[in-house]
Amino acid sequence: MNKVVSNAEEAISGIEDNMTLMLGGFGLCGIPENCISALVKSGVTGLTCISNNAGVDDFGLGLLLQKRQIRKMISSYVGENDEFERQMLSGELEVDLIPQGSLAERCRAGGAGIPAFFTPAGYGTEVGEGKEVREFDGKPHILESALTADFAIVKAWKGDRFGNLIYKGTARNFNPAMAMAGTITIAEVEELVEPGELDPNQIHTAGVFVQRIFQGSGYEKRIEQRTVRAK
């Protein structure tokens, strides 16, 4: 039952070239900073990364893009990374852009064992090309498939040795859905506590979904753009 590993390097053990990874976060909020750094150091390449975003040039998944470790991105928001844009436009990087709600639901469906679902999002656009269409209440919907990954890597505020997790604030974004959809799920947490210390009514991800957990360090918690009101 004890799922604790010593650090990020041990946590990502088994991640090999050409695997598919899910990485939680929204923009730069709630991303698994320690595991991303460990992946950069590992030199693993050919990755398909499923993430809301591609980070910025010098942080988040942008670090893996700089090292050419990502072969394909499956994302919904990628507008803050110049290197991502360059690689996509030059054909160096495969990109599958998905409407944000569809991406979240495809991850959730993957974790729930639902192979596909119909949604109106994307109908009549490039997103819907080649996909099955059905009408519900007179409105066309396209068939979207579920997403799963070899490894899901999430970041939580607190977790216990059994892998139960609590996310804080807006960090409760893609993390809970992705935590369910990985063959192996890694959780890095700001604070690791003993079983019984977490309020069971506040747990967002049950430990049954998590195989490895460790306490991270040195979190920067950057934001992409800071806007303040003039005095």
C-alpha atoms as an extended CHARMM CRD file, in Angstrom:
* protein
*
       231  EXT
         1         1  MET       CA              0.0000000000        0.0000000000        0.0000000000  PROA      1               0.0000000000
         2         2  ASN       CA              2.9380000000        2.3260000000        0.5670000000  PROA      2               0.0000000000
         3         3  LYS       CA              3.4310000000        3.9600000000       -2.8410000000  PROA      3               0.0000000000
         4         4  VAL       CA              6.0920000000        6.4780000000       -1.8810000000  PROA      4               0.0000000000
         5         5  VAL       CA              9.1940000000        6.7940000000       -4.0380000000  PROA      5               0.0000000000
         6         6  SER       CA             12.1790000000        8.8770000000       -3.0610000000  PROA      6               0.0000000000
         7         7  ASN       CA             12.1980000000       11.4890000000       -5.8080000000  PROA      7               0.0000000000
         8         8  ALA       CA             11.1680000000       12.4590000000       -9.3330000000  PROA      8               0.0000000000
         9         9  GLU       CA             13.9260000000       10.4230000000      -10.9340000000  PROA      9               0.0000000000
        10        10  GLU       CA             12.6620000000        7.2380000000       -9.2860000000  PROA      10              0.0000000000
        11        11  ALA       CA              9.0630000000        8.1910000000      -10.0180000000  PROA      11              0.0000000000
        12        12  ILE       CA              9.5920000000        8.3630000000      -13.7920000000  PROA      12              0.0000000000
        13        13  SER       CA             11.4130000000        5.0330000000      -13.9120000000  PROA      13              0.0000000000
        14        14  GLY       CA             10.0690000000        2.9970000000      -16.8220000000  PROA      14              0.0000000000
        15        15  ILE       CA              9.2220000000        5.9430000000      -19.0570000000  PROA      15              0.0000000000
        16        16  GLU       CA             10.8270000000        5.0800000000      -22.3710000000  PROA      16              0.0000000000
        17        17  ASP       CA             11.1890000000        6.5780000000      -25.8200000000  PROA      17              0.0000000000
        18        18  ASN       CA              7.9870000000        6.9300000000      -27.8770000000  PROA      18              0.0000000000
        19        19  MET       CA              5.6130000000        6.5110000000      -24.9290000000  PROA      19              0.0000000000
        20        20  THR       CA              2.4380000000        8.5630000000      -24.4110000000  PROA      20              0.0000000000
        21        21  LEU       CA              2.2780000000       10.7560000000      -21.3200000000  PROA      21              0.0000000000
        22        22  MET       CA             -0.5290000000       12.7770000000      -19.7790000000  PROA      22              0.0000000000
        23        23  LEU       CA              0.6270000000       15.7970000000      -17.7950000000  PROA      23              0.0000000000
        24        24  GLY       CA             -1.7670000000       17.7390000000      -15.6050000000  PROA      24              0.0000000000
        25        25  GLY       CA             -1.9650000000       21.4920000000      -15.3910000000  PROA      25              0.0000000000
        26        26  PHE       CA             -3.6840000000       24.4820000000      -16.9070000000  PROA      26              0.0000000000
        27        27  GLY       CA             -1.2950000000       26.9660000000      -18.3890000000  PROA      27              0.0000000000
        28        28  LEU       CA              1.5010000000       26.8980000000      -15.8400000000  PROA      28              0.0000000000
        29        29  CYS       CA             -0.8210000000       26.2150000000      -12.9020000000  PROA      29              0.0000000000
        30        30  GLY       CA             -0.6780000000       22.8030000000      -11.2900000000  PROA      30              0.0000000000
        31        31  ILE       CA              1.9760000000       21.3080000000      -13.5460000000  PROA      31              0.0000000000
        32        32  PRO       CA              4.2830000000       18.5180000000      -12.2940000000  PROA      32              0.0000000000
        33        33  GLU       CA              7.4190000000       20.6680000000      -12.2370000000  PROA      33              0.0000000000
        34        34  ASN       CA              9.7510000000       18.1310000000      -10.6350000000  PROA      34              0.0000000000
        35        35  CYS       CA              8.8230000000       15.2960000000      -13.0010000000  PROA      35              0.0000000000
        36        36  ILE       CA              9.1820000000       17.5000000000      -16.0660000000  PROA      36              0.0000000000
        37        37  SER       CA             12.6920000000       18.4310000000      -14.9360000000  PROA      37              0.0000000000
        38        38  ALA       CA             13.4980000000       14.7510000000      -14.4090000000  PROA      38              0.0000000000
        39        39  LEU       CA             12.2200000000       13.8950000000      -17.8870000000  PROA      39              0.0000000000
        40        40  VAL       CA             14.4870000000       16.5530000000      -19.3720000000  PROA      40              0.0000000000
        41        41  LYS       CA             17.4790000000       15.0540000000      -17.5590000000  PROA      41              0.0000000000
        42        42  SER       CA             16.5490000000       11.5260000000      -18.5930000000  PROA      42              0.0000000000
        43        43  GLY       CA             16.8620000000       12.3460000000      -22.2890000000  PROA      43              0.0000000000
        44        44  VAL       CA             13.8150000000       10.2680000000      -23.1840000000  PROA      44              0.0000000000
        45        45  THR       CA             12.5580000000       11.2240000000      -26.6280000000  PROA      45              0.0000000000
        46        46  GLY       CA              9.7980000000       10.6450000000      -29.1700000000  PROA      46              0.0000000000
        47        47  LEU       CA              7.1480000000       11.4130000000      -26.5650000000  PROA      47              0.0000000000
        48        48  THR       CA              3.5000000000       12.0490000000      -27.2610000000  PROA      48              0.0000000000
        49        49  CYS       CA              2.3730000000       14.5010000000      -24.5850000000  PROA      49              0.0000000000
        50        50  ILE       CA             -1.2750000000       15.0690000000      -23.7300000000  PROA      50              0.0000000000
        51        51  SER       CA             -1.5270000000       18.3400000000      -21.8530000000  PROA      51              0.0000000000
        52        52  ASN       CA             -3.7380000000       21.3920000000      -21.8050000000  PROA      52              0.0000000000
        53        53  ASN       CA             -0.7340000000       23.4770000000      -22.8360000000  PROA      53              0.0000000000
        54        54  ALA       CA              2.8420000000       23.3580000000      -24.0500000000  PROA      54              0.0000000000
        55        55  GLY       CA              4.3180000000       25.5310000000      -21.3180000000  PROA      55              0.0000000000
        56        56  VAL       CA              6.4150000000       28.5750000000      -22.1210000000  PROA      56              0.0000000000
        57        57  ASP       CA              9.8310000000       28.6510000000      -23.7280000000  PROA      57              0.0000000000
        58        58  ASP       CA             11.8110000000       28.1700000000      -20.5240000000  PROA      58              0.0000000000
        59        59  PHE       CA              9.3470000000       26.4280000000      -18.2170000000  PROA      59              0.0000000000
        60        60  GLY       CA              6.9380000000       23.5250000000      -18.1020000000  PROA      60              0.0000000000
        61        61  LEU       CA              6.7230000000       21.3700000000      -21.2190000000  PROA      61              0.0000000000
        62        62  GLY       CA              8.6370000000       24.1040000000      -23.0260000000  PROA      62              0.0000000000
        63        63  LEU       CA             11.7790000000       22.5580000000      -21.4990000000  PROA      63              0.0000000000
        64        64  LEU       CA             11.0640000000       19.2290000000      -23.2290000000  PROA      64              0.0000000000
        65        65  LEU       CA             10.3100000000       21.0230000000      -26.4930000000  PROA      65              0.0000000000
        66        66  GLN       CA             13.6410000000       22.8150000000      -26.3270000000  PROA      66              0.0000000000
        67        67  LYS       CA             15.4190000000       19.4500000000      -26.1530000000  PROA      67              0.0000000000
        68        68  ARG       CA             13.3130000000       17.9870000000      -29.0150000000  PROA      68              0.0000000000
        69        69  GLN       CA             12.0290000000       15.2650000000      -26.6850000000  PROA      69              0.0000000000
        70        70  ILE       CA              8.3940000000       15.6410000000      -27.7650000000  PROA      70              0.0000000000
        71        71  ARG       CA              7.2600000000       14.1770000000      -31.0910000000  PROA      71              0.0000000000
        72        72  LYS       CA              3.5630000000       15.0240000000      -30.7940000000  PROA      72              0.0000000000
        73        73  MET       CA              1.4650000000       17.3560000000      -28.6680000000  PROA      73              0.0000000000
        74        74  ILE       CA             -2.2330000000       16.7910000000      -27.9860000000  PROA      74              0.0000000000
        75        75  SER       CA             -3.4250000000       20.0700000000      -26.4740000000  PROA      75              0.0000000000
        76        76  SER       CA             -6.0880000000       22.7410000000      -26.3350000000  PROA      76              0.0000000000
        77        77  TYR       CA             -4.0980000000       25.8800000000      -25.5040000000  PROA      77              0.0000000000
        78        78  VAL       CA             -0.6620000000       26.5510000000      -26.9660000000  PROA      78              0.0000000000
        79        79  GLY       CA             -0.4030000000       30.2800000000      -27.5040000000  PROA      79              0.0000000000
        80        80  GLU       CA              2.4120000000       31.1910000000      -25.1150000000  PROA      80              0.0000000000
        81        81  ASN       CA              5.3540000000       29.2400000000      -26.5000000000  PROA      81              0.0000000000
        82        82  ASP       CA              7.4190000000       30.5710000000      -29.4040000000  PROA      82              0.0000000000
        83        83  GLU       CA              9.4430000000       27.3690000000      -29.7860000000  PROA      83              0.0000000000
        84        84  PHE       CA              6.2520000000       25.3170000000      -29.9410000000  PROA      84              0.0000000000
        85        85  GLU       CA              4.9770000000       27.6040000000      -32.7030000000  PROA      85              0.0000000000
        86        86  ARG       CA              8.2360000000       27.3450000000      -34.6170000000  PROA      86              0.0000000000
        87        87  GLN       CA              8.3380000000       23.5370000000      -34.4390000000  PROA      87              0.0000000000
        88        88  MET       CA              4.6910000000       23.2180000000      -35.4380000000  PROA      88              0.0000000000
        89        89  LEU       CA              4.9770000000       25.5650000000      -38.4330000000  PROA      89              0.0000000000
        90        90  SER       CA              8.1930000000       23.9160000000      -39.6140000000  PROA      90              0.0000000000
        91        91  GLY       CA              6.6660000000       20.4480000000      -39.4380000000  PROA      91              0.0000000000
        92        92  GLU       CA              9.0670000000       19.2400000000      -36.7330000000  PROA      92              0.0000000000
        93        93  LEU       CA              6.2360000000       18.6900000000      -34.2540000000  PROA      93              0.0000000000
        94        94  GLU       CA              2.9430000000       16.8640000000      -34.7550000000  PROA      94              0.0000000000
        95        95  VAL       CA              0.0620000000       18.7350000000      -33.1560000000  PROA      95              0.0000000000
        96        96  ASP       CA             -3.5040000000       17.6790000000      -32.4340000000  PROA      96              0.0000000000
        97        97  LEU       CA             -5.4740000000       20.7190000000      -31.2470000000  PROA      97              0.0000000000
        98        98  ILE       CA             -8.6700000000       19.8380000000      -29.4130000000  PROA      98              0.0000000000
        99        99  PRO       CA            -11.4220000000       22.0730000000      -27.9880000000  PROA      99              0.0000000000
       100       100  GLN       CA            -10.7610000000       22.4790000000      -24.2740000000  PROA      100             0.0000000000
       101       101  GLY       CA            -13.9330000000       20.7970000000      -23.0480000000  PROA      101             0.0000000000
       102       102  SER       CA            -13.4670000000       17.9150000000      -25.4570000000  PROA      102             0.0000000000
       103       103  LEU       CA             -9.9070000000       17.3940000000      -24.2630000000  PROA      103             0.0000000000
       104       104  ALA       CA            -11.0170000000       17.3000000000      -20.6350000000  PROA      104             0.0000000000
       105       105  GLU       CA            -13.8430000000       14.9030000000      -21.4000000000  PROA      105             0.0000000000
       106       106  ARG       CA            -11.6440000000       12.6330000000      -23.5340000000  PROA      106             0.0000000000
       107       107  CYS       CA             -9.2550000000       12.2880000000      -20.5890000000  PROA      107             0.0000000000
       108       108  ARG       CA            -12.1110000000       11.7250000000      -18.1370000000  PROA      108             0.0000000000
       109       109  ALA       CA            -13.6970000000        9.1420000000      -20.4420000000  PROA      109             0.0000000000
       110       110  GLY       CA            -10.3950000000        7.3170000000      -20.7200000000  PROA      110             0.0000000000
       111       111  GLY       CA            -10.1810000000        7.0560000000      -16.9560000000  PROA      111             0.0000000000
       112       112  ALA       CA            -13.7990000000        5.9690000000      -16.6430000000  PROA      112             0.0000000000
       113       113  GLY       CA            -13.4700000000        3.2210000000      -19.2440000000  PROA      113             0.0000000000
       114       114  ILE       CA            -15.7830000000        4.9310000000      -21.7440000000  PROA      114             0.0000000000
       115       115  PRO       CA            -14.2900000000        4.4240000000      -25.2340000000  PROA      115             0.0000000000
       116       116  ALA       CA            -15.9910000000        7.3430000000      -27.0000000000  PROA      116             0.0000000000
       117       117  PHE       CA            -18.7500000000        9.9560000000      -26.7330000000  PROA      117             0.0000000000
       118       118  PHE       CA            -20.6700000000       12.4260000000      -28.8700000000  PROA      118             0.0000000000
       119       119  THR       CA            -20.2250000000       16.1890000000      -28.5020000000  PROA      119             0.0000000000
       120       120  PRO       CA            -21.3770000000       19.2050000000      -30.5260000000  PROA      120             0.0000000000
       121       121  ALA       CA            -18.0090000000       20.9350000000      -30.0250000000  PROA      121             0.0000000000
       122       122  GLY       CA            -16.0670000000       21.0680000000      -33.2630000000  PROA      122             0.0000000000
       123       123  TYR       CA            -18.8650000000       20.0810000000      -35.6270000000  PROA      123             0.0000000000
       124       124  GLY       CA            -18.5260000000       21.8490000000      -38.9710000000  PROA      124             0.0000000000
       125       125  THR       CA            -14.8670000000       22.6850000000      -38.3210000000  PROA      125             0.0000000000
       126       126  GLU       CA            -11.5560000000       21.0000000000      -39.0480000000  PROA      126             0.0000000000
       127       127  VAL       CA            -11.8770000000       19.2610000000      -35.6740000000  PROA      127             0.0000000000
       128       128  GLY       CA            -14.8360000000       17.2410000000      -36.9300000000  PROA      128             0.0000000000
       129       129  GLU       CA            -13.4060000000       16.1910000000      -40.2800000000  PROA      129             0.0000000000
       130       130  GLY       CA            -13.5870000000       12.4280000000      -40.8130000000  PROA      130             0.0000000000
       131       131  LYS       CA            -15.5020000000       11.7820000000      -37.5990000000  PROA      131             0.0000000000
       132       132  GLU       CA            -18.8690000000       10.0820000000      -37.2650000000  PROA      132             0.0000000000
       133       133  VAL       CA            -21.7850000000       12.5120000000      -36.9090000000  PROA      133             0.0000000000
       134       134  ARG       CA            -25.1790000000       11.8990000000      -35.2820000000  PROA      134             0.0000000000
       135       135  GLU       CA            -28.0230000000       14.1920000000      -34.4090000000  PROA      135             0.0000000000
       136       136  PHE       CA            -29.3540000000       14.5180000000      -30.8720000000  PROA      136             0.0000000000
       137       137  ASP       CA            -32.4050000000       16.7630000000      -30.3520000000  PROA      137             0.0000000000
       138       138  GLY       CA            -31.8900000000       18.0540000000      -33.8690000000  PROA      138             0.0000000000
       139       139  LYS       CA            -28.3160000000       19.1260000000      -33.2440000000  PROA      139             0.0000000000
       140       140  PRO       CA            -25.3100000000       17.4490000000      -34.9520000000  PROA      140             0.0000000000
       141       141  HSD       CA            -22.6630000000       15.8920000000      -32.7200000000  PROA      141             0.0000000000
       142       142  ILE       CA            -19.2950000000       14.3510000000      -33.5960000000  PROA      142             0.0000000000
       143       143  LEU       CA            -17.8460000000       11.1770000000      -32.1190000000  PROA      143             0.0000000000
       144       144  GLU       CA            -14.7430000000       11.7630000000      -30.0120000000  PROA      144             0.0000000000
       145       145  SER       CA            -12.5780000000        8.9100000000      -28.7120000000  PROA      145             0.0000000000
       146       146  ALA       CA            -11.2380000000        8.5840000000      -25.1790000000  PROA      146             0.0000000000
       147       147  LEU       CA             -7.6170000000        9.3090000000      -24.3400000000  PROA      147             0.0000000000
       148       148  THR       CA             -5.3630000000        7.1690000000      -22.1720000000  PROA      148             0.0000000000
       149       149  ALA       CA             -1.6150000000        7.1590000000      -21.5760000000  PROA      149             0.0000000000
       150       150  ASP       CA              1.2490000000        4.9060000000      -20.5910000000  PROA      150             0.0000000000
       151       151  PHE       CA              1.9500000000        7.2800000000      -17.7040000000  PROA      151             0.0000000000
       152       152  ALA       CA             -0.1480000000       10.0650000000      -16.2040000000  PROA      152             0.0000000000
       153       153  ILE       CA              1.8300000000       12.6180000000      -14.1980000000  PROA      153             0.0000000000
       154       154  VAL       CA             -0.0960000000       14.9450000000      -11.9100000000  PROA      154             0.0000000000
       155       155  LYS       CA              0.6500000000       17.5760000000       -9.2720000000  PROA      155             0.0000000000
       156       156  ALA       CA             -1.3350000000       17.9110000000       -6.0360000000  PROA      156             0.0000000000
       157       157  TRP       CA             -1.2090000000       20.0980000000       -2.9480000000  PROA      157             0.0000000000
       158       158  LYS       CA             -1.2860000000       17.2470000000       -0.4300000000  PROA      158             0.0000000000
       159       159  GLY       CA             -1.1440000000       13.5100000000       -0.6680000000  PROA      159             0.0000000000
       160       160  ASP       CA             -0.6960000000       10.5260000000        1.6220000000  PROA      160             0.0000000000
       161       161  ARG       CA              1.3670000000        7.3830000000        1.3250000000  PROA      161             0.0000000000
       162       162  PHE       CA             -1.6000000000        5.5180000000       -0.1370000000  PROA      162             0.0000000000
       163       163  GLY       CA             -1.8240000000        7.9820000000       -3.0440000000  PROA      163             0.0000000000
       164       164  ASN       CA             -4.9300000000        9.8920000000       -1.9640000000  PROA      164             0.0000000000
       165       165  LEU       CA             -4.6900000000       13.4290000000       -3.3210000000  PROA      165             0.0000000000
       166       166  ILE       CA             -6.0590000000       16.9070000000       -2.6500000000  PROA      166             0.0000000000
       167       167  TYR       CA             -5.5660000000       19.6780000000       -5.2110000000  PROA      167             0.0000000000
       168       168  LYS       CA             -5.5910000000       23.3400000000       -4.2200000000  PROA      168             0.0000000000
       169       169  GLY       CA             -7.5120000000       26.0770000000       -5.9940000000  PROA      169             0.0000000000
       170       170  THR       CA             -7.2060000000       26.2230000000       -9.7430000000  PROA      170             0.0000000000
       171       171  ALA       CA             -4.5980000000       23.4650000000       -9.6840000000  PROA      171             0.0000000000
       172       172  ARG       CA             -7.6600000000       21.2300000000       -9.5940000000  PROA      172             0.0000000000
       173       173  ASN       CA             -7.8330000000       21.4340000000      -13.3840000000  PROA      173             0.0000000000
       174       174  PHE       CA             -6.9030000000       18.5490000000      -15.6740000000  PROA      174             0.0000000000
       175       175  ASN       CA             -5.1030000000       16.7440000000      -12.8620000000  PROA      175             0.0000000000
       176       176  PRO       CA             -8.0490000000       14.7000000000      -11.4560000000  PROA      176             0.0000000000
       177       177  ALA       CA             -9.1730000000       13.4640000000      -14.8940000000  PROA      177             0.0000000000
       178       178  MET       CA             -5.6640000000       12.5600000000      -16.0140000000  PROA      178             0.0000000000
       179       179  ALA       CA             -4.8880000000       10.8000000000      -12.7510000000  PROA      179             0.0000000000
       180       180  MET       CA             -7.5650000000        8.2510000000      -13.6840000000  PROA      180             0.0000000000
       181       181  ALA       CA             -6.3830000000        7.6630000000      -17.2500000000  PROA      181             0.0000000000
       182       182  GLY       CA             -2.7850000000        6.5190000000      -16.9420000000  PROA      182             0.0000000000
       183       183  THR       CA             -1.6790000000        2.8940000000      -16.9150000000  PROA      183             0.0000000000
       184       184  ILE       CA              0.7440000000        4.1150000000      -14.2600000000  PROA      184             0.0000000000
       185       185  THR       CA             -0.0480000000        7.3630000000      -12.4710000000  PROA      185             0.0000000000
       186       186  ILE       CA              2.6520000000        9.3860000000      -10.7700000000  PROA      186             0.0000000000
       187       187  ALA       CA              1.7000000000       12.0870000000       -8.2700000000  PROA      187             0.0000000000
       188       188  GLU       CA              4.0830000000       14.7240000000       -7.0170000000  PROA      188             0.0000000000
       189       189  VAL       CA              2.7930000000       16.6760000000       -4.0460000000  PROA      189             0.0000000000
       190       190  GLU       CA              3.7850000000       19.7570000000       -2.1160000000  PROA      190             0.0000000000
       191       191  GLU       CA              3.1980000000       17.9890000000        1.1870000000  PROA      191             0.0000000000
       192       192  LEU       CA              3.2650000000       14.2700000000        1.8510000000  PROA      192             0.0000000000
       193       193  VAL       CA              1.3610000000       13.1550000000        4.9510000000  PROA      193             0.0000000000
       194       194  GLU       CA              0.5960000000        9.9340000000        6.7570000000  PROA      194             0.0000000000
       195       195  PRO       CA             -2.5830000000        7.9430000000        6.0010000000  PROA      195             0.0000000000
       196       196  GLY       CA             -5.4950000000        9.2520000000        8.0400000000  PROA      196             0.0000000000
       197       197  GLU       CA             -4.3140000000       12.8510000000        8.0910000000  PROA      197             0.0000000000
       198       198  LEU       CA             -6.3460000000       13.8840000000        5.0410000000  PROA      198             0.0000000000
       199       199  ASP       CA            -10.0280000000       14.6090000000        5.4910000000  PROA      199             0.0000000000
       200       200  PRO       CA            -11.6980000000       11.8690000000        3.4320000000  PROA      200             0.0000000000
       201       201  ASN       CA            -14.4210000000       14.3260000000        2.4710000000  PROA      201             0.0000000000
       202       202  GLN       CA            -11.8370000000       16.5480000000        0.7860000000  PROA      202             0.0000000000
       203       203  ILE       CA             -9.9820000000       13.9390000000       -1.2840000000  PROA      203             0.0000000000
       204       204  HSD       CA            -10.2540000000       14.6250000000       -5.0270000000  PROA      204             0.0000000000
       205       205  THR       CA             -8.3170000000       11.6190000000       -6.3740000000  PROA      205             0.0000000000
       206       206  ALA       CA             -8.5990000000        8.2870000000       -4.6010000000  PROA      206             0.0000000000
       207       207  GLY       CA             -5.3820000000        6.3990000000       -3.9920000000  PROA      207             0.0000000000
       208       208  VAL       CA             -6.5490000000        3.4770000000       -6.1280000000  PROA      208             0.0000000000
       209       209  PHE       CA             -5.6300000000        5.5100000000       -9.2160000000  PROA      209             0.0000000000
       210       210  VAL       CA             -2.0910000000        6.3630000000       -8.0800000000  PROA      210             0.0000000000
       211       211  GLN       CA              0.8570000000        3.9710000000       -8.2640000000  PROA      211             0.0000000000
       212       212  ARG       CA              3.7300000000        6.2790000000       -7.2440000000  PROA      212             0.0000000000
       213       213  ILE       CA              3.8660000000        9.3910000000       -5.0830000000  PROA      213             0.0000000000
       214       214  PHE       CA              6.6060000000       11.6520000000       -3.7700000000  PROA      214             0.0000000000
       215       215  GLN       CA              7.0420000000       15.0640000000       -2.1810000000  PROA      215             0.0000000000
       216       216  GLY       CA              8.4430000000       17.5630000000       -4.6590000000  PROA      216             0.0000000000
       217       217  SER       CA             10.5260000000       20.6330000000       -3.9090000000  PROA      217             0.0000000000
       218       218  GLY       CA             11.5110000000       24.0140000000       -5.2650000000  PROA      218             0.0000000000
       219       219  TYR       CA              8.1750000000       24.8430000000       -6.8620000000  PROA      219             0.0000000000
       220       220  GLU       CA              8.2200000000       28.0850000000       -8.8420000000  PROA      220             0.0000000000
       221       221  LYS       CA              4.4650000000       28.2300000000       -9.5660000000  PROA      221             0.0000000000
       222       222  ARG       CA              4.8750000000       30.6870000000      -12.3860000000  PROA      222             0.0000000000
       223       223  ILE       CA              2.0600000000       32.3940000000      -14.2410000000  PROA      223             0.0000000000
       224       224  GLU       CA              2.1500000000       33.0570000000      -17.9750000000  PROA      224             0.0000000000
       225       225  GLN       CA              1.0560000000       36.6760000000      -17.9360000000  PROA      225             0.0000000000
       226       226  ARG       CA              0.5360000000       38.8650000000      -14.9120000000  PROA      226             0.0000000000
       227       227  THR       CA             -1.9870000000       41.6410000000      -15.2700000000  PROA      227             0.0000000000
       228       228  VAL       CA             -2.4270000000       44.1700000000      -12.4850000000  PROA      228             0.0000000000
       229       229  ARG       CA             -4.7810000000       47.0750000000      -12.0930000000  PROA      229             0.0000000000
       230       230  ALA       CA             -3.2770000000       50.5520000000      -12.3820000000  PROA      230             0.0000000000
       231       231  LYS       CA             -3.2560000000       52.4990000000       -9.1410000000  PROA      231             0.0000000000
